[in-house]
Amino acid sequence: MNENQSGPKHIAVIMDGNGRWANARGLPRKAGHRAGAEAVREAVEICQDLNIDYLTLYAFSSENWDRPEDEVKALMKLLERFLKTKAREIAKKNVRLRAIGRLHLLPDHVRVELDRVIEDTQHNNGLTLVLALSYGSREEIVDATKSLAQKITRQEITPDEITNETIAEHLYTSDLPDPDLLIRTSGELRLSNFLLWQLSYAEIFISQKNWPDFRKADFEEAIQEFTRRNRRFGRV
Ligand code: IPE
Ligand code: IPE
Ligand code: MG
């Protein structure tokens, strides 16, 4: 059988193009981010409808801290508002919220809300929504390497005992399966420091649409395309 029997269990999305969406409408970038947050709420509902188990959204990268201060501030405010309002709705729908990244770098007003929603939803068993915040894959690998090195120093493991699984267990995503489908919006053909380890064998779907315009039909198209792919994992 050349085709995938089933759809993806874990979809990861690089939600790109909020700025271009706003620019095309003569609006400030901030308005694009607001529309992007609305699209996130919709994406969660769509993935629930489509029986996806895990949805990981790249919301703010390690490198995004280098954007102008007022844009970073606006994004953090928006994130706080999202967590206060939309995340509550999501919680009621049996969604479990998780976050990956250097979360300690987020401002306190965001951390407080984030921790609260994660705690409130920890026993939900519907869709797992993973927000990548202050996330960089290289930073994640550095953090994993540090904690492994500390275990070696404490003689809890030996270097010879390190395997693929040991590394995976020390990443922020230790209890999550690898994504099987990566979607990037707005046509960019790069990973931008997102889940470099975990995406090793993911199928990639690039959409020309900007993130605020990426809707249910687009998710369906990506999933359809996924089921047509022949995943070989290096075999023949
Ligand atoms: C993605 O949209 C959202 C974040 C990175 C926070 P962008 O802000 O990167 O939008 P473009 O790429 O400038 O259009
Ligand atoms: C990637 O988008 C990060 C997020 C979507 C959060 P960017 O807009 O930051 O990526 P580059 O700069 O185009 O590579
Ligand atoms: Mg961008």
PDB file of C-alpha atoms and ligand atoms in Angstrom:
ATOM      1  CA  MET A   1       0.000   0.000   0.000  1.00  0.00           C
ATOM      2  CA  ASN A   2       1.557   3.277  -1.060  1.00  0.00           C
ATOM      3  CA  GLU A   3      -0.780   5.609   0.754  1.00  0.00           C
ATOM      4  CA  ASN A   4      -1.103   6.406   4.422  1.00  0.00           C
ATOM      5  CA  GLN A   5      -3.956   4.381   5.850  1.00  0.00           C
ATOM      6  CA  SER A   6      -4.951   7.057   8.292  1.00  0.00           C
ATOM      7  CA  GLY A   7      -4.748  10.774   8.822  1.00  0.00           C
ATOM      8  CA  PRO A   8      -2.218  12.561  11.024  1.00  0.00           C
ATOM      9  CA  LYS A   9      -2.459  12.246  14.806  1.00  0.00           C
ATOM     10  CA  HIS A  10      -0.240  15.235  15.523  1.00  0.00           C
ATOM     11  CA  ILE A  11      -0.238  18.398  13.395  1.00  0.00           C
ATOM     12  CA  ALA A  12       2.356  21.128  13.958  1.00  0.00           C
ATOM     13  CA  VAL A  13       1.822  24.577  12.466  1.00  0.00           C
ATOM     14  CA  ILE A  14       4.194  27.465  11.788  1.00  0.00           C
ATOM     15  CA  MET A  15       1.557  30.201  11.890  1.00  0.00           C
ATOM     16  CA  ASP A  16       3.232  32.723   9.618  1.00  0.00           C
ATOM     17  CA  GLY A  17       2.044  35.781   7.687  1.00  0.00           C
ATOM     18  CA  ASN A  18       0.089  37.839  10.241  1.00  0.00           C
ATOM     19  CA  GLY A  19       2.114  40.922   9.314  1.00  0.00           C
ATOM     20  CA  ARG A  20       1.565  40.431   5.580  1.00  0.00           C
ATOM     21  CA  TRP A  21      -2.153  39.832   6.147  1.00  0.00           C
ATOM     22  CA  ALA A  22      -2.387  43.210   7.904  1.00  0.00           C
ATOM     23  CA  ASN A  23      -0.146  44.972   5.414  1.00  0.00           C
ATOM     24  CA  ALA A  24      -2.319  43.832   2.501  1.00  0.00           C
ATOM     25  CA  ARG A  25      -5.256  45.558   4.215  1.00  0.00           C
ATOM     26  CA  GLY A  26      -3.426  48.724   5.127  1.00  0.00           C
ATOM     27  CA  LEU A  27      -3.636  47.786   8.821  1.00  0.00           C
ATOM     28  CA  PRO A  28      -0.923  47.806  11.516  1.00  0.00           C
ATOM     29  CA  ARG A  29       0.888  44.483  12.160  1.00  0.00           C
ATOM     30  CA  LYS A  30      -0.879  44.321  15.519  1.00  0.00           C
ATOM     31  CA  ALA A  31      -4.215  43.889  13.707  1.00  0.00           C
ATOM     32  CA  GLY A  32      -2.716  40.904  11.889  1.00  0.00           C
ATOM     33  CA  HIS A  33      -1.740  39.310  15.182  1.00  0.00           C
ATOM     34  CA  ARG A  34      -5.269  39.871  16.499  1.00  0.00           C
ATOM     35  CA  ALA A  35      -6.706  38.131  13.445  1.00  0.00           C
ATOM     36  CA  GLY A  36      -4.107  35.383  13.953  1.00  0.00           C
ATOM     37  CA  ALA A  37      -5.320  34.788  17.514  1.00  0.00           C
ATOM     38  CA  GLU A  38      -8.881  34.413  16.224  1.00  0.00           C
ATOM     39  CA  ALA A  39      -7.609  31.869  13.685  1.00  0.00           C
ATOM     40  CA  VAL A  40      -6.032  29.906  16.550  1.00  0.00           C
ATOM     41  CA  ARG A  41      -9.394  29.552  18.265  1.00  0.00           C
ATOM     42  CA  GLU A  42     -10.892  28.311  15.015  1.00  0.00           C
ATOM     43  CA  ALA A  43      -8.000  25.926  14.368  1.00  0.00           C
ATOM     44  CA  VAL A  44      -8.600  24.250  17.721  1.00  0.00           C
ATOM     45  CA  GLU A  45     -12.250  23.635  16.880  1.00  0.00           C
ATOM     46  CA  ILE A  46     -11.375  22.356  13.424  1.00  0.00           C
ATOM     47  CA  CYS A  47      -8.802  19.904  14.764  1.00  0.00           C
ATOM     48  CA  GLN A  48     -11.315  18.645  17.324  1.00  0.00           C
ATOM     49  CA  ASP A  49     -13.834  18.081  14.530  1.00  0.00           C
ATOM     50  CA  LEU A  50     -11.205  16.289  12.450  1.00  0.00           C
ATOM     51  CA  ASN A  51     -10.217  13.987  15.336  1.00  0.00           C
ATOM     52  CA  ILE A  52      -6.646  15.205  15.630  1.00  0.00           C
ATOM     53  CA  ASP A  53      -5.027  14.185  18.951  1.00  0.00           C
ATOM     54  CA  TYR A  54      -2.294  16.839  19.164  1.00  0.00           C
ATOM     55  CA  LEU A  55      -2.001  20.328  17.686  1.00  0.00           C
ATOM     56  CA  THR A  56       1.276  22.177  18.224  1.00  0.00           C
ATOM     57  CA  LEU A  57       1.279  25.873  17.295  1.00  0.00           C
ATOM     58  CA  TYR A  58       4.417  27.964  16.868  1.00  0.00           C
ATOM     59  CA  ALA A  59       3.219  31.192  18.448  1.00  0.00           C
ATOM     60  CA  PHE A  60       6.447  32.985  19.443  1.00  0.00           C
ATOM     61  CA  SER A  61      10.022  32.010  18.653  1.00  0.00           C
ATOM     62  CA  SER A  62      13.261  32.637  20.552  1.00  0.00           C
ATOM     63  CA  GLU A  63      14.233  34.921  17.677  1.00  0.00           C
ATOM     64  CA  ASN A  64      10.940  36.861  17.860  1.00  0.00           C
ATOM     65  CA  TRP A  65      12.274  38.550  21.041  1.00  0.00           C
ATOM     66  CA  ASP A  66      14.443  40.594  18.633  1.00  0.00           C
ATOM     67  CA  ARG A  67      11.417  42.292  17.047  1.00  0.00           C
ATOM     68  CA  PRO A  68      10.683  45.944  17.928  1.00  0.00           C
ATOM     69  CA  GLU A  69       9.759  46.341  21.584  1.00  0.00           C
ATOM     70  CA  ASP A  70       6.227  47.576  20.878  1.00  0.00           C
ATOM     71  CA  GLU A  71       5.455  44.537  18.688  1.00  0.00           C
ATOM     72  CA  VAL A  72       6.760  42.135  21.348  1.00  0.00           C
ATOM     73  CA  LYS A  73       4.683  43.958  23.973  1.00  0.00           C
ATOM     74  CA  ALA A  74       1.579  43.784  21.788  1.00  0.00           C
ATOM     75  CA  LEU A  75       2.111  40.058  21.198  1.00  0.00           C
ATOM     76  CA  MET A  76       2.488  39.398  24.924  1.00  0.00           C
ATOM     77  CA  LYS A  77      -0.671  41.386  25.724  1.00  0.00           C
ATOM     78  CA  LEU A  78      -2.531  39.479  23.052  1.00  0.00           C
ATOM     79  CA  LEU A  79      -1.285  36.185  24.447  1.00  0.00           C
ATOM     80  CA  GLU A  80      -2.458  37.164  27.909  1.00  0.00           C
ATOM     81  CA  ARG A  81      -5.871  38.090  26.533  1.00  0.00           C
ATOM     82  CA  PHE A  82      -6.060  34.862  24.559  1.00  0.00           C
ATOM     83  CA  LEU A  83      -5.322  32.868  27.707  1.00  0.00           C
ATOM     84  CA  LYS A  84      -7.863  34.834  29.754  1.00  0.00           C
ATOM     85  CA  THR A  85     -10.709  34.530  27.272  1.00  0.00           C
ATOM     86  CA  LYS A  86     -10.334  32.064  24.446  1.00  0.00           C
ATOM     87  CA  ALA A  87      -8.341  29.518  26.413  1.00  0.00           C
ATOM     88  CA  ARG A  88     -11.188  29.371  28.936  1.00  0.00           C
ATOM     89  CA  GLU A  89     -13.614  28.470  26.147  1.00  0.00           C
ATOM     90  CA  ILE A  90     -11.165  25.870  24.926  1.00  0.00           C
ATOM     91  CA  ALA A  91     -10.887  24.420  28.422  1.00  0.00           C
ATOM     92  CA  LYS A  92     -14.621  23.870  28.555  1.00  0.00           C
ATOM     93  CA  LYS A  93     -14.370  21.826  25.379  1.00  0.00           C
ATOM     94  CA  ASN A  94     -12.157  19.184  27.013  1.00  0.00           C
ATOM     95  CA  VAL A  95      -8.938  20.532  25.440  1.00  0.00           C
ATOM     96  CA  ARG A  96      -5.711  20.070  27.410  1.00  0.00           C
ATOM     97  CA  LEU A  97      -3.278  22.978  27.147  1.00  0.00           C
ATOM     98  CA  ARG A  98       0.490  22.509  27.205  1.00  0.00           C
ATOM     99  CA  ALA A  99       3.364  24.880  26.487  1.00  0.00           C
ATOM    100  CA  ILE A 100       6.920  24.320  25.278  1.00  0.00           C
ATOM    101  CA  GLY A 101       9.819  26.768  25.192  1.00  0.00           C
ATOM    102  CA  ARG A 102      11.845  28.870  27.607  1.00  0.00           C
ATOM    103  CA  LEU A 103       8.677  29.838  29.447  1.00  0.00           C
ATOM    104  CA  HIS A 104      10.570  31.532  32.287  1.00  0.00           C
ATOM    105  CA  LEU A 105      11.436  34.332  29.804  1.00  0.00           C
ATOM    106  CA  LEU A 106       7.766  35.260  29.358  1.00  0.00           C
ATOM    107  CA  PRO A 107       6.537  38.286  31.343  1.00  0.00           C
ATOM    108  CA  ASP A 108       4.879  37.448  34.664  1.00  0.00           C
ATOM    109  CA  HIS A 109       1.417  38.604  33.517  1.00  0.00           C
ATOM    110  CA  VAL A 110       1.549  35.937  30.779  1.00  0.00           C
ATOM    111  CA  ARG A 111       3.127  33.221  32.921  1.00  0.00           C
ATOM    112  CA  VAL A 112       0.418  33.498  35.570  1.00  0.00           C
ATOM    113  CA  GLU A 113      -2.382  33.013  33.014  1.00  0.00           C
ATOM    114  CA  LEU A 114      -0.505  30.270  31.193  1.00  0.00           C
ATOM    115  CA  ASP A 115       0.144  28.284  34.380  1.00  0.00           C
ATOM    116  CA  ARG A 116      -3.478  28.682  35.393  1.00  0.00           C
ATOM    117  CA  VAL A 117      -4.918  27.358  32.145  1.00  0.00           C
ATOM    118  CA  ILE A 118      -2.428  24.489  32.009  1.00  0.00           C
ATOM    119  CA  GLU A 119      -3.406  23.487  35.535  1.00  0.00           C
ATOM    120  CA  ASP A 120      -7.143  23.894  34.911  1.00  0.00           C
ATOM    121  CA  THR A 121      -7.025  21.666  31.822  1.00  0.00           C
ATOM    122  CA  GLN A 122      -4.518  19.013  32.916  1.00  0.00           C
ATOM    123  CA  HIS A 123      -7.169  16.311  33.349  1.00  0.00           C
ATOM    124  CA  ASN A 124      -8.964  16.998  30.067  1.00  0.00           C
ATOM    125  CA  ASN A 125      -8.628  14.153  27.604  1.00  0.00           C
ATOM    126  CA  GLY A 126      -9.689  15.676  24.289  1.00  0.00           C
ATOM    127  CA  LEU A 127      -7.329  17.466  21.916  1.00  0.00           C
ATOM    128  CA  THR A 128      -3.929  18.382  23.366  1.00  0.00           C
ATOM    129  CA  LEU A 129      -3.065  21.942  22.309  1.00  0.00           C
ATOM    130  CA  VAL A 130       0.647  22.677  22.603  1.00  0.00           C
ATOM    131  CA  LEU A 131       1.726  26.325  22.383  1.00  0.00           C
ATOM    132  CA  ALA A 132       5.366  26.885  21.440  1.00  0.00           C
ATOM    133  CA  LEU A 133       6.235  30.131  23.264  1.00  0.00           C
ATOM    134  CA  SER A 134       9.674  31.659  23.499  1.00  0.00           C
ATOM    135  CA  TYR A 135      10.515  28.440  21.703  1.00  0.00           C
ATOM    136  CA  GLY A 136      13.638  27.620  19.711  1.00  0.00           C
ATOM    137  CA  SER A 137      14.676  24.140  18.739  1.00  0.00           C
ATOM    138  CA  ARG A 138      18.389  24.808  19.175  1.00  0.00           C
ATOM    139  CA  GLU A 139      17.707  26.259  22.632  1.00  0.00           C
ATOM    140  CA  GLU A 140      15.682  23.137  23.445  1.00  0.00           C
ATOM    141  CA  ILE A 141      18.586  20.917  22.382  1.00  0.00           C
ATOM    142  CA  VAL A 142      20.972  23.008  24.497  1.00  0.00           C
ATOM    143  CA  ASP A 143      18.669  22.651  27.526  1.00  0.00           C
ATOM    144  CA  ALA A 144      18.385  18.873  26.967  1.00  0.00           C
ATOM    145  CA  THR A 145      22.156  18.538  26.623  1.00  0.00           C
ATOM    146  CA  LYS A 146      22.706  20.460  29.868  1.00  0.00           C
ATOM    147  CA  SER A 147      20.347  18.256  31.845  1.00  0.00           C
ATOM    148  CA  LEU A 148      21.914  15.113  30.378  1.00  0.00           C
ATOM    149  CA  ALA A 149      25.419  16.387  31.191  1.00  0.00           C
ATOM    150  CA  GLN A 150      24.299  17.038  34.773  1.00  0.00           C
ATOM    151  CA  LYS A 151      23.042  13.446  35.063  1.00  0.00           C
ATOM    152  CA  ILE A 152      26.380  12.185  33.806  1.00  0.00           C
ATOM    153  CA  THR A 153      28.224  14.385  36.340  1.00  0.00           C
ATOM    154  CA  ARG A 154      26.031  12.922  39.078  1.00  0.00           C
ATOM    155  CA  GLN A 155      26.820   9.462  37.640  1.00  0.00           C
ATOM    156  CA  GLU A 156      23.134   8.706  37.113  1.00  0.00           C
ATOM    157  CA  ILE A 157      23.864   7.603  33.532  1.00  0.00           C
ATOM    158  CA  THR A 158      26.963   6.897  31.476  1.00  0.00           C
ATOM    159  CA  PRO A 159      27.673   8.418  28.025  1.00  0.00           C
ATOM    160  CA  ASP A 160      27.329   4.947  26.479  1.00  0.00           C
ATOM    161  CA  GLU A 161      23.749   4.745  27.693  1.00  0.00           C
ATOM    162  CA  ILE A 162      22.660   7.751  25.590  1.00  0.00           C
ATOM    163  CA  THR A 163      20.326   6.737  22.753  1.00  0.00           C
ATOM    164  CA  ASN A 164      17.814   8.518  20.490  1.00  0.00           C
ATOM    165  CA  GLU A 165      15.205   7.835  23.157  1.00  0.00           C
ATOM    166  CA  THR A 166      17.356   9.371  25.924  1.00  0.00           C
ATOM    167  CA  ILE A 167      17.674  12.604  23.944  1.00  0.00           C
ATOM    168  CA  ALA A 168      13.926  12.658  23.137  1.00  0.00           C
ATOM    169  CA  GLU A 169      13.131  12.162  26.840  1.00  0.00           C
ATOM    170  CA  HIS A 170      15.074  15.308  27.724  1.00  0.00           C
ATOM    171  CA  LEU A 171      13.368  17.593  25.212  1.00  0.00           C
ATOM    172  CA  TYR A 172      10.399  19.804  26.212  1.00  0.00           C
ATOM    173  CA  THR A 173       8.253  17.407  24.185  1.00  0.00           C
ATOM    174  CA  SER A 174       9.246  14.279  26.147  1.00  0.00           C
ATOM    175  CA  ASP A 175       5.652  13.140  26.647  1.00  0.00           C
ATOM    176  CA  LEU A 176       4.363  14.077  23.186  1.00  0.00           C
ATOM    177  CA  PRO A 177       4.507  11.992  20.012  1.00  0.00           C
ATOM    178  CA  ASP A 178       6.429  13.488  17.073  1.00  0.00           C
ATOM    179  CA  PRO A 179       4.262  15.534  14.686  1.00  0.00           C
ATOM    180  CA  ASP A 180       3.439  13.613  11.526  1.00  0.00           C
ATOM    181  CA  LEU A 181       2.319  16.655   9.546  1.00  0.00           C
ATOM    182  CA  LEU A 182       3.916  20.117   9.495  1.00  0.00           C
ATOM    183  CA  ILE A 183       1.944  23.004   8.001  1.00  0.00           C
ATOM    184  CA  ARG A 184       3.590  26.350   7.270  1.00  0.00           C
ATOM    185  CA  THR A 185       1.479  29.239   6.048  1.00  0.00           C
ATOM    186  CA  SER A 186       2.387  32.249   3.879  1.00  0.00           C
ATOM    187  CA  GLY A 187       4.611  30.311   1.515  1.00  0.00           C
ATOM    188  CA  GLU A 188       7.944  30.448   3.340  1.00  0.00           C
ATOM    189  CA  LEU A 189      10.105  27.338   2.746  1.00  0.00           C
ATOM    190  CA  ARG A 190      12.001  27.075   6.014  1.00  0.00           C
ATOM    191  CA  LEU A 191      11.754  25.641   9.530  1.00  0.00           C
ATOM    192  CA  SER A 192      12.778  28.810  11.421  1.00  0.00           C
ATOM    193  CA  ASN A 193      14.192  26.863  14.388  1.00  0.00           C
ATOM    194  CA  PHE A 194      11.008  24.835  14.978  1.00  0.00           C
ATOM    195  CA  LEU A 195      11.101  21.244  16.315  1.00  0.00           C
ATOM    196  CA  LEU A 196      14.219  20.254  14.350  1.00  0.00           C
ATOM    197  CA  TRP A 197      14.535  16.907  16.122  1.00  0.00           C
ATOM    198  CA  GLN A 198      10.842  16.056  16.278  1.00  0.00           C
ATOM    199  CA  LEU A 199      10.082  16.886  12.628  1.00  0.00           C
ATOM    200  CA  SER A 200      12.727  14.486  11.263  1.00  0.00           C
ATOM    201  CA  TYR A 201      10.133  12.407   9.409  1.00  0.00           C
ATOM    202  CA  ALA A 202       7.135  14.741   9.282  1.00  0.00           C
ATOM    203  CA  GLU A 203       5.369  15.361   5.983  1.00  0.00           C
ATOM    204  CA  ILE A 204       5.504  19.049   5.053  1.00  0.00           C
ATOM    205  CA  PHE A 205       2.595  21.065   3.667  1.00  0.00           C
ATOM    206  CA  ILE A 206       3.200  24.661   2.604  1.00  0.00           C
ATOM    207  CA  SER A 207       0.218  26.949   2.109  1.00  0.00           C
ATOM    208  CA  GLN A 208       0.418  30.259   0.254  1.00  0.00           C
ATOM    209  CA  LYS A 209      -2.312  31.670   2.498  1.00  0.00           C
ATOM    210  CA  ASN A 210      -1.440  33.895   5.427  1.00  0.00           C
ATOM    211  CA  TRP A 211      -2.261  32.383   8.824  1.00  0.00           C
ATOM    212  CA  PRO A 212      -5.426  34.492   9.510  1.00  0.00           C
ATOM    213  CA  ASP A 213      -6.870  33.184   6.208  1.00  0.00           C
ATOM    214  CA  PHE A 214      -6.071  29.503   6.858  1.00  0.00           C
ATOM    215  CA  ARG A 215      -9.458  27.850   7.420  1.00  0.00           C
ATOM    216  CA  LYS A 216     -11.160  24.469   7.750  1.00  0.00           C
ATOM    217  CA  ALA A 217     -11.005  23.710   4.018  1.00  0.00           C
ATOM    218  CA  ASP A 218      -7.255  24.353   4.139  1.00  0.00           C
ATOM    219  CA  PHE A 219      -6.756  21.977   7.077  1.00  0.00           C
ATOM    220  CA  GLU A 220      -8.801  19.402   5.187  1.00  0.00           C
ATOM    221  CA  GLU A 221      -6.696  19.874   2.070  1.00  0.00           C
ATOM    222  CA  ALA A 222      -3.472  19.433   4.083  1.00  0.00           C
ATOM    223  CA  ILE A 223      -4.810  16.254   5.689  1.00  0.00           C
ATOM    224  CA  GLN A 224      -6.001  14.870   2.330  1.00  0.00           C
ATOM    225  CA  GLU A 225      -2.591  15.526   0.857  1.00  0.00           C
ATOM    226  CA  PHE A 226      -0.986  13.806   3.870  1.00  0.00           C
ATOM    227  CA  THR A 227      -3.032  10.658   3.332  1.00  0.00           C
ATOM    228  CA  ARG A 228      -1.820  10.530  -0.281  1.00  0.00           C
ATOM    229  CA  ARG A 229       1.862  10.698   0.672  1.00  0.00           C
ATOM    230  CA  ASN A 230       4.009   7.590   0.696  1.00  0.00           C
ATOM    231  CA  ARG A 231       5.977   7.699   3.947  1.00  0.00           C
ATOM    232  CA  ARG A 232       9.016   5.470   3.547  1.00  0.00           C
ATOM    233  CA  PHE A 233      11.085   6.226   6.684  1.00  0.00           C
ATOM    234  CA  GLY A 234      14.236   5.365   4.743  1.00  0.00           C
ATOM    235  CA  ARG A 235      12.986   1.961   3.652  1.00  0.00           C
ATOM    236  CA  VAL A 236      12.116   0.802   0.144  1.00  0.00           C
TER     237      VAL A 236
HETATM  238  C1  IPE B   1       3.598  35.172  12.474  1.00  0.00           C
HETATM  239  O1  IPE B   1       3.372  36.263  11.655  1.00  0.00           O
HETATM  240  C2  IPE B   1       3.392  35.506  13.946  1.00  0.00           C
HETATM  241  C3  IPE B   1       4.639  35.597  14.715  1.00  0.00           C
HETATM  242  C4  IPE B   1       5.828  35.305  14.282  1.00  0.00           C
HETATM  243  C5  IPE B   1       4.519  36.025  16.096  1.00  0.00           C
HETATM  244  P1  IPE B   1       4.514  37.309  11.337  1.00  0.00           P
HETATM  245  O2  IPE B   1       4.466  38.401  12.341  1.00  0.00           O
HETATM  246  O3  IPE B   1       5.835  36.630  11.197  1.00  0.00           O
HETATM  247  O4  IPE B   1       4.017  37.849   9.912  1.00  0.00           O
HETATM  248  P2  IPE B   1       4.915  38.184   8.651  1.00  0.00           P
HETATM  249  O5  IPE B   1       5.783  37.003   8.383  1.00  0.00           O
HETATM  250  O6  IPE B   1       5.714  39.405   8.997  1.00  0.00           O
HETATM  251  O7  IPE B   1       3.925  38.421   7.564  1.00  0.00           O
HETATM  252  C1  IPE B   2       8.322  31.721  12.665  1.00  0.00           C
HETATM  253  O1  IPE B   2       7.927  32.824  11.923  1.00  0.00           O
HETATM  254  C2  IPE B   2       7.904  31.889  14.110  1.00  0.00           C
HETATM  255  C3  IPE B   2       6.469  31.855  14.363  1.00  0.00           C
HETATM  256  C4  IPE B   2       5.532  31.616  13.478  1.00  0.00           C
HETATM  257  C5  IPE B   2       6.089  32.071  15.729  1.00  0.00           C
HETATM  258  P1  IPE B   2       8.928  34.033  11.658  1.00  0.00           P
HETATM  259  O2  IPE B   2       8.185  35.026  10.852  1.00  0.00           O
HETATM  260  O3  IPE B   2       9.518  34.508  12.929  1.00  0.00           O
HETATM  261  O4  IPE B   2      10.066  33.318  10.808  1.00  0.00           O
HETATM  262  P2  IPE B   2      11.112  33.919   9.776  1.00  0.00           P
HETATM  263  O5  IPE B   2      11.743  35.108  10.453  1.00  0.00           O
HETATM  264  O6  IPE B   2      10.350  34.326   8.559  1.00  0.00           O
HETATM  265  O7  IPE B   2      12.069  32.818   9.497  1.00  0.00           O
HETATM  266 MG    MG B   3       6.846  35.824   9.633  1.00  0.00          MG
END
